[in-house]
Coordinates of C-alpha atoms and ligand atoms in Angstrom, one line a residue:
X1 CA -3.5 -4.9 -26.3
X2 CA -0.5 -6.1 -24.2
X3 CA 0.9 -4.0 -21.8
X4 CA 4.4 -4.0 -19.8
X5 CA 4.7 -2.0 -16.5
X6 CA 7.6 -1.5 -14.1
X7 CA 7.4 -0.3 -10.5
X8 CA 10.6 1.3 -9.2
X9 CA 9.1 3.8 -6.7
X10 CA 11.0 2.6 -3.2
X11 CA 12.7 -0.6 -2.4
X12 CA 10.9 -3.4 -4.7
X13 CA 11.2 -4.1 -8.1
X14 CA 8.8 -5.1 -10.3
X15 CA 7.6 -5.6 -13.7
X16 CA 4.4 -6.9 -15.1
X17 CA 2.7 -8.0 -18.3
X18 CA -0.7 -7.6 -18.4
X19 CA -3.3 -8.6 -22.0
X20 CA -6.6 -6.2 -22.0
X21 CA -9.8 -7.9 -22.5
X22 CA -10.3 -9.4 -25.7
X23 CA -13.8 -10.4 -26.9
X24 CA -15.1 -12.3 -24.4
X25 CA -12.1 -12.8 -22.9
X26 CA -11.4 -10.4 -19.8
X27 CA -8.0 -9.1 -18.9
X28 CA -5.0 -11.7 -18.2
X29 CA -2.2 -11.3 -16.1
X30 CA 0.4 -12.9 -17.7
X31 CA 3.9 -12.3 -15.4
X32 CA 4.1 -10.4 -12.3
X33 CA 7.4 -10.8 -10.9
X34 CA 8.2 -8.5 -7.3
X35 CA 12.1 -8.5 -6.2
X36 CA 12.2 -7.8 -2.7
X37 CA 15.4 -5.7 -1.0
X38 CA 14.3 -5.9 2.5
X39 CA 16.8 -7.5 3.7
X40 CA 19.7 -5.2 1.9
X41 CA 18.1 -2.6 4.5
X42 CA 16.8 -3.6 7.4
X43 CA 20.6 -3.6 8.7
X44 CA 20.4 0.5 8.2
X45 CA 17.3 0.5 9.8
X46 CA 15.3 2.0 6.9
X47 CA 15.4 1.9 3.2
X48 CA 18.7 4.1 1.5
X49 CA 18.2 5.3 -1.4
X50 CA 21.8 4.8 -3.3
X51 CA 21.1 1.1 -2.5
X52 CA 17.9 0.8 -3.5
X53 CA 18.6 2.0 -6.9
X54 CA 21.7 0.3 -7.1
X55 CA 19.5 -2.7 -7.1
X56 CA 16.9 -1.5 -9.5
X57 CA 19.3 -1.5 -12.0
X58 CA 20.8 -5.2 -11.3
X59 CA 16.9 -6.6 -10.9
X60 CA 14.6 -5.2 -13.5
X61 CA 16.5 -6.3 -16.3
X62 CA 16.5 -9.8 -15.1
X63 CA 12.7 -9.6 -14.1
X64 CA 12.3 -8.1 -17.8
X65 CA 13.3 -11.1 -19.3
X66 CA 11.5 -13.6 -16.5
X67 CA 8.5 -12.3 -16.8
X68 CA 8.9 -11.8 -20.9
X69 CA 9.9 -15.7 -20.7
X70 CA 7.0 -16.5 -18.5
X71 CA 4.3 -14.2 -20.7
X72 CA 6.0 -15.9 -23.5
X73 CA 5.9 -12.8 -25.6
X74 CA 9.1 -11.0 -27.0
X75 CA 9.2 -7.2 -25.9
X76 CA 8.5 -6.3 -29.9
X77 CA 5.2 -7.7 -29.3
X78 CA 4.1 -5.0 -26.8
X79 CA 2.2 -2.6 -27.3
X80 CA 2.7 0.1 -24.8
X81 CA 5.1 0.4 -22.0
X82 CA 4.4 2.2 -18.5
X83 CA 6.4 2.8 -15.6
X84 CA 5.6 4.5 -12.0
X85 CA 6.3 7.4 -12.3
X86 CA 5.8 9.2 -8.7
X87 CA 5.8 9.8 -5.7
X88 CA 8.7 7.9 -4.4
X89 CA 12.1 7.8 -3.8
X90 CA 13.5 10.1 -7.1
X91 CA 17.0 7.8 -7.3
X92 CA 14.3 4.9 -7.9
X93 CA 11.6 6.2 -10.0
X94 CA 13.9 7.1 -12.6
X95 CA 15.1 3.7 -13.1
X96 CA 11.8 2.2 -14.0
X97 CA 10.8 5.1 -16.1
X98 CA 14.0 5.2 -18.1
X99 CA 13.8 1.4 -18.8
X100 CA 10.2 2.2 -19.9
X101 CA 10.9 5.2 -21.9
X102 CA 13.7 3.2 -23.3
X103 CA 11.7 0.5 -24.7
X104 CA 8.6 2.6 -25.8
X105 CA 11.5 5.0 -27.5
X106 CA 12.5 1.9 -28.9
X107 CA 10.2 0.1 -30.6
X108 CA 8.1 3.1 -31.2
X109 CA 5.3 2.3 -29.0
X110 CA 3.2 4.6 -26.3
X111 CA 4.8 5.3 -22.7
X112 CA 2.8 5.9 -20.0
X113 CA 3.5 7.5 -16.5
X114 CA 1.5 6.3 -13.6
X115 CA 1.1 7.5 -10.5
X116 CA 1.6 4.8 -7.7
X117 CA -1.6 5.8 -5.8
X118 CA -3.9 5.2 -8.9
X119 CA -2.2 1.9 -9.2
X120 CA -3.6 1.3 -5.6
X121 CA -6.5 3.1 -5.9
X122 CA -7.7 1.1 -9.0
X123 CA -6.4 -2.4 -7.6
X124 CA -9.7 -3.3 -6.0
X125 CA -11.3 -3.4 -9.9
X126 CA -8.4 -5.5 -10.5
X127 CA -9.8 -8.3 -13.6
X128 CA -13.1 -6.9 -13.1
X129 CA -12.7 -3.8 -15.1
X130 CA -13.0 -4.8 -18.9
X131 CA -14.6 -1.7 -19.6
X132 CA -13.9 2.0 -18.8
X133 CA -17.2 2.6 -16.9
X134 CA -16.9 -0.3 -14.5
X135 CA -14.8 2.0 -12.2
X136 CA -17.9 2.7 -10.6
X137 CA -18.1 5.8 -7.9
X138 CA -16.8 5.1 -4.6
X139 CA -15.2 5.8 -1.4
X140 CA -11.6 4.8 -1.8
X141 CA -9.8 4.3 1.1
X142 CA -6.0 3.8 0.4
X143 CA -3.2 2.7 3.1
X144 CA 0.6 2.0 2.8
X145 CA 3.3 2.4 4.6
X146 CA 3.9 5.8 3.2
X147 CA 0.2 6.9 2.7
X148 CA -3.1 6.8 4.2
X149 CA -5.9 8.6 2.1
X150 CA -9.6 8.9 1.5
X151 CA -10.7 9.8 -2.1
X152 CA -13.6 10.2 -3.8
X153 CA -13.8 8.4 -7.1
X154 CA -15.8 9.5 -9.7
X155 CA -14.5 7.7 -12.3
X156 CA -10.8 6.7 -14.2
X157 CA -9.2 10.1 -13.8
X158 CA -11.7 11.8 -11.4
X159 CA -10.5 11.9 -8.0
X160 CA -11.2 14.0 -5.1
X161 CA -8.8 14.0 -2.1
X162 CA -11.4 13.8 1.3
X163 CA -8.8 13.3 3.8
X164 CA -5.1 12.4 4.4
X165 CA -3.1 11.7 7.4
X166 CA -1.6 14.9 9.0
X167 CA 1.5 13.0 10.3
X168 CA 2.4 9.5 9.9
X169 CA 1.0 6.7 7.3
X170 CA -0.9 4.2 9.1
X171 CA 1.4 1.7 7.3
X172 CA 4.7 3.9 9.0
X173 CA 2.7 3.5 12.4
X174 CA 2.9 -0.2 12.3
X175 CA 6.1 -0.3 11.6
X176 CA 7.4 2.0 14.2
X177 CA 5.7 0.7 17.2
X178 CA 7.1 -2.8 15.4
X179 CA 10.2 -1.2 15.9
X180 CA 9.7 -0.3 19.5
X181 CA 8.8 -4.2 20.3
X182 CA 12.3 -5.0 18.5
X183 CA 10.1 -6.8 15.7
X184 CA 11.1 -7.5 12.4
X185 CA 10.6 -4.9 9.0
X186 CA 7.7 -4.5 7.7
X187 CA 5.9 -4.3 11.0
X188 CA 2.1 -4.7 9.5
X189 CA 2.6 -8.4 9.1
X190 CA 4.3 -9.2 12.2
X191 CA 2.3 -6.8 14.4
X192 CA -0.6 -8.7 12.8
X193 CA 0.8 -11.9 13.4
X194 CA 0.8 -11.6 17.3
X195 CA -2.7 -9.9 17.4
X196 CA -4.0 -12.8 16.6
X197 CA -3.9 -13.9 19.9
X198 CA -4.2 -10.8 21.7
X199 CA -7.3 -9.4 23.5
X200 CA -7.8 -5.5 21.8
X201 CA -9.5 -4.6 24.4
X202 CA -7.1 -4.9 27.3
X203 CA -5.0 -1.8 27.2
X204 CA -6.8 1.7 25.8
X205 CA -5.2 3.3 23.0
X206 CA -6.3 6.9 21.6
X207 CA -8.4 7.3 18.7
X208 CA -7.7 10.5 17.0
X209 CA -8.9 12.8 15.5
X210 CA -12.2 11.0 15.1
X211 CA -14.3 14.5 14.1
X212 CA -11.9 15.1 11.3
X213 CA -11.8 13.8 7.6
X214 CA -8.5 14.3 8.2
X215 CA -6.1 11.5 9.8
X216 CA -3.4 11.6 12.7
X217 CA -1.4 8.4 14.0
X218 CA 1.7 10.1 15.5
X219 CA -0.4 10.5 18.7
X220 CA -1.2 6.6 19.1
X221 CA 2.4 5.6 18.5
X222 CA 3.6 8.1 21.2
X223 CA 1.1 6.7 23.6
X224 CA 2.3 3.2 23.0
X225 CA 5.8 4.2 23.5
X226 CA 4.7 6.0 27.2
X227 CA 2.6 2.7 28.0
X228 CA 5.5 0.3 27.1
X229 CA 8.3 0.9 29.9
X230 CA 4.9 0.9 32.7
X231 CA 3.8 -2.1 30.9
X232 CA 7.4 -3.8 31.4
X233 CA 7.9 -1.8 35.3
X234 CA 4.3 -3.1 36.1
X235 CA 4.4 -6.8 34.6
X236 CA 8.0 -7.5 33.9
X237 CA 11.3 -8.4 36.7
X238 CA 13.1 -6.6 34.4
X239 CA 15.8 -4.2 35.9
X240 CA 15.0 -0.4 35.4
X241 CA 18.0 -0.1 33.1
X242 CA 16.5 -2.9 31.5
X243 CA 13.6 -1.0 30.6
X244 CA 14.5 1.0 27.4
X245 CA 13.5 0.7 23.6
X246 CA 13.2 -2.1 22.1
X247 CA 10.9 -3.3 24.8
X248 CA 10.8 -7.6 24.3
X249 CA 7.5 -8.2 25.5
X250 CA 6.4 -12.0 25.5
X251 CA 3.6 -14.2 25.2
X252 CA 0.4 -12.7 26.6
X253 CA 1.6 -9.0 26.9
X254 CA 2.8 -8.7 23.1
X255 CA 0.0 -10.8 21.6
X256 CA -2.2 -7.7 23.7
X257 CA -0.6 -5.0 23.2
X258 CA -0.4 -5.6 19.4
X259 CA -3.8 -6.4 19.1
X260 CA -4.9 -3.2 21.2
X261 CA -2.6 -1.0 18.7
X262 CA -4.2 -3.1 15.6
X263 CA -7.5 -2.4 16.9
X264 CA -6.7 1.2 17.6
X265 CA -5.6 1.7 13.9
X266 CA -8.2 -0.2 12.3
X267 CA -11.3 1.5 14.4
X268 CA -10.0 5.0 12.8
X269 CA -9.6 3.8 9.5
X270 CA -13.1 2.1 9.3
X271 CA -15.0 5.1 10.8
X272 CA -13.9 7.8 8.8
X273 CA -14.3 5.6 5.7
X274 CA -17.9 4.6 6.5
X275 CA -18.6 8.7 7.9
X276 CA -17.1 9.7 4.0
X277 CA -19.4 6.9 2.1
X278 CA -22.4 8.3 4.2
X279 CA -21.6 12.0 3.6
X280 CA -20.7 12.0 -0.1
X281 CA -23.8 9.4 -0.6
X282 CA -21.3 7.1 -2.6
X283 CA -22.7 3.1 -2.4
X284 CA -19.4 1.7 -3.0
X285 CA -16.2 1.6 -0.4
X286 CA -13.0 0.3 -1.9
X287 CA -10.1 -0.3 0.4
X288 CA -6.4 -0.8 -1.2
X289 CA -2.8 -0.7 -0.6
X290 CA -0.5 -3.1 2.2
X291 CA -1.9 -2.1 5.1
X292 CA -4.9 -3.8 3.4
X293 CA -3.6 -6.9 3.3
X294 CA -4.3 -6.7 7.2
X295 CA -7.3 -9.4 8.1
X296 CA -8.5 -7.5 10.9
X297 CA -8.9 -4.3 8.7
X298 CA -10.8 -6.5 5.7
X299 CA -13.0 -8.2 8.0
X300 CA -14.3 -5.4 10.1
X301 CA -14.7 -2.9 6.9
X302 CA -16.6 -5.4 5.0
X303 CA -18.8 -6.1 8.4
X304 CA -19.3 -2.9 9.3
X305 CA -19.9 -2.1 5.0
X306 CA -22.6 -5.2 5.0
X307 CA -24.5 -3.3 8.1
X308 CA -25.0 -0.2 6.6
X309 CA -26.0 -1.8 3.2
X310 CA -22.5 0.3 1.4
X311 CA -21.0 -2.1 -1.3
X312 CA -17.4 -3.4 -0.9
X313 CA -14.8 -4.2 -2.9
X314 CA -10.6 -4.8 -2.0
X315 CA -8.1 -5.6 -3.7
X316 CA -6.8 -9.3 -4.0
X317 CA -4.7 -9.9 -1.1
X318 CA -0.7 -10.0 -3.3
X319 CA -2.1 -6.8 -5.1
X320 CA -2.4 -4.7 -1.5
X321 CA 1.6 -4.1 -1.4
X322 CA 3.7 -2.9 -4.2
X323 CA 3.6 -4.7 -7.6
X324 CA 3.9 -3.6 -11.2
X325 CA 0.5 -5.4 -11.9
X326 CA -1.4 -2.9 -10.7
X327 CA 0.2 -0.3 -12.8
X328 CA -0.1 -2.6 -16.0
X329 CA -3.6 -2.1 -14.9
X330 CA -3.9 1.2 -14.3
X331 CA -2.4 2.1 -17.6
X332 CA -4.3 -0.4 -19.4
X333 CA -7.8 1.6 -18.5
X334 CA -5.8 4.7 -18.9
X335 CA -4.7 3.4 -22.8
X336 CA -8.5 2.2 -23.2
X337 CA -9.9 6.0 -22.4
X338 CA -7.0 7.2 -25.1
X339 CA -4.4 8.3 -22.9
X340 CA -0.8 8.9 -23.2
X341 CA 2.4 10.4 -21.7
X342 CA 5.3 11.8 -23.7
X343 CA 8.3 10.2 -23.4
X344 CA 9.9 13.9 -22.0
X345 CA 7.4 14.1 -19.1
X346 CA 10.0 14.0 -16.0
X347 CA 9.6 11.7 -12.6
X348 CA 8.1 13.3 -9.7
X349 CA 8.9 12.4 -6.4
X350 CA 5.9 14.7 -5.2
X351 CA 3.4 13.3 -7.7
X352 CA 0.0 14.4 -6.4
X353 CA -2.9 12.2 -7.0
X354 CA -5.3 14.6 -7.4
Ligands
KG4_1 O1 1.7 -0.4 -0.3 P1 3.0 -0.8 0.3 O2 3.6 -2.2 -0.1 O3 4.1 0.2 0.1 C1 3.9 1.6 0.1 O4 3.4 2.1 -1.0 O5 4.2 2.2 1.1 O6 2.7 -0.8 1.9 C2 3.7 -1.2 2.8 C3 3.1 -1.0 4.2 C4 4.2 -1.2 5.3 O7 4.1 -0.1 6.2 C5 3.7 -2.5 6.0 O8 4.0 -2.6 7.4 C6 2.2 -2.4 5.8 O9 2.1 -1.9 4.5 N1 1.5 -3.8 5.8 C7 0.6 -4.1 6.8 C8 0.3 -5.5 6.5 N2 1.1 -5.9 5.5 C9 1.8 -4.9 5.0 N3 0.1 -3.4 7.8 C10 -0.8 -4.1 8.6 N4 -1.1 -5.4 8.4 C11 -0.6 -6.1 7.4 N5 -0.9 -7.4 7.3
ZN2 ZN1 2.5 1.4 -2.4

């Protein structure tokens, strides 16, 4: 069973072929191809919309055919086709879901809609999966830049939602206090970048919200932006007029102050994700999504996972941010368990996981 998927939910495209397991043979990835448009956007200072699907339509034809040439299959050979299908940015969605509906229409083969955060959520099982059952139970943490949740996993299809952030993603908090040190877009990475040589413990950042399931990061990027113009009046010989947003910190005072935010986020995330596991008596944690891709996070979740004798599993470091090969994969266990959309069910910008 051969499977093509196309991501179109906000500013990358992507399209994936993906071959279920096959005797003894587990699943193959066969293309994954990811268009990036950051650059289109950062000039605006955020993603916009008319542009991003302006540029779905010029890329996922010509990542259709790449990745067709690469799987060395002809799109006749397929045998289902699946598209995100929500939440996201509606102008975007509906390009990937069209092209997928198109080509299932087509050639008279299933479609199937997939919502982005089971593409996440399921990424850590990523090429381990070749059955059904090996999503096992577990404690699913998933961060992006436009999400941060904690679900319980029962199985493909059984989700319960524990805990979600009650203002900003913890992915959107990175970015905007990137933002505020005029560094570049996405701010995980960079802010990452400069931690690494940063002491977390030298300026005290709030933790919030640490009694709740629920998650808040709104109040941690306000109290970097009050610490920042003291940081500069204290350290810096900068004027006063000087001192205004973005604030160019350098060498020891960046690589500090990113690393105290970092650890800030990361000390949240890990506790409320251990406290979850522990309350819902679930041996597995999974972590997913691009805030994932953050070492810090990986290595003090899978420490702090080892201690209290909690399995781990996260996804593959190029599955944490957007890709179509985790909704080739998500529809592939979806396809196994005998599911199917119909070609009329609409986008939804609002698609709920659970
Ligand atoms: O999953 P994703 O690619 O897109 C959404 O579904 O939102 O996540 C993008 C987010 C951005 O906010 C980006 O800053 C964050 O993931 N991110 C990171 C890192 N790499 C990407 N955050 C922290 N550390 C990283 N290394
Ligand atoms: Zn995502």
């Amino acid at each position: 069973m051969t499977i093509l998927a196309l991501e179109t939910s906000c500013d990358e495209t992507a399209v994936a072929i993906l071959r279920g397991p096959n005797g003894d043979s587990g699943t193959d990835l066969l293309a994954s191809e990811v268009a990036s448009q950051i650059i289109e956007h950062e000039k605006y200072g955020g993603i916009v919309p008319e542009i991003a699907s302006r540029n779905h339509l010029v890329y996922a034809p010509r990542l259709l055919d790449r990745a067709a040439n690469l799987a060395k299959i002809g799109l006749s050979q397929l045998d289902a086709f699946a598209a995100t299908s929500g939440p996201g940015l509606a102008s975007s969605l509906m390009i990937g879901a069209s092209i997928a509906k198109g080509l299932a229409i087509g050639f008279g083969k299933p479609y199937l809609a997939i919502n982005h955060l089971e593409g996440h959520l399921l990424s850590p099982f990523f090429g381990c999966a070749d059955r059904n059952d090996e999503v096992v139970p577990n404690i699913s943490l998933i961060v992006s830049g436009g999400h941060t949740l904690l679900v319980r996993v029962r199985g493909l299809r059984d989700y319960q939602l524990i805990g979600q952030t009650v203002d900003d993603a913890a992915g959107e908090a990175f970015d905007k206090v990137a933002k505020m040190l005029g560094l570049g877009y996405p701010g995980g990475p960079e802010i990452e970048k400069y931690a690494r040589e940063g002491d977390p413990n030298r300026f005290d950042l709030p933790r919030s919200m640490l009694d709740s399931e629920n998650f808040s990061f709104s109040g941690l990027k306000t109290a970097v932006r009050y610490l920042l113009p003291k940081i500069v009046g204290h350290f810096c010989e900068t004027h006063v007029e000087e001192r205004r947003l973005p604030y160019k910190l350098d060498g020891q005072l960046l690589a500090d102050l990113c690393a105290s935010f970092q650890q800030a986020v990361v000390d949240v995330l890990v506790r409320k994700t251990i406290a979850a596991a522990r309350k819902h008596q679930v041996g597995l944690v999974t972590v997913s999504g691009g805030v994932s891709r953050n070492q810090q996070l990986r290595k003090q979740l899978g420490e702090v996972c080892a201690r209290e004798k909690l399995e781990f599993k996260m996804a593959e470091s190029w599955l944490c941010t957007d890709n179509a090969a985790m909704i080739a994969f998500a529809a592939l266990l979806r396809l196994q368990a005998g599911f199917r959309s119909k070609v009329t069910e609409e986008i939804d910008p609002n698609f709920a996981l659970v």
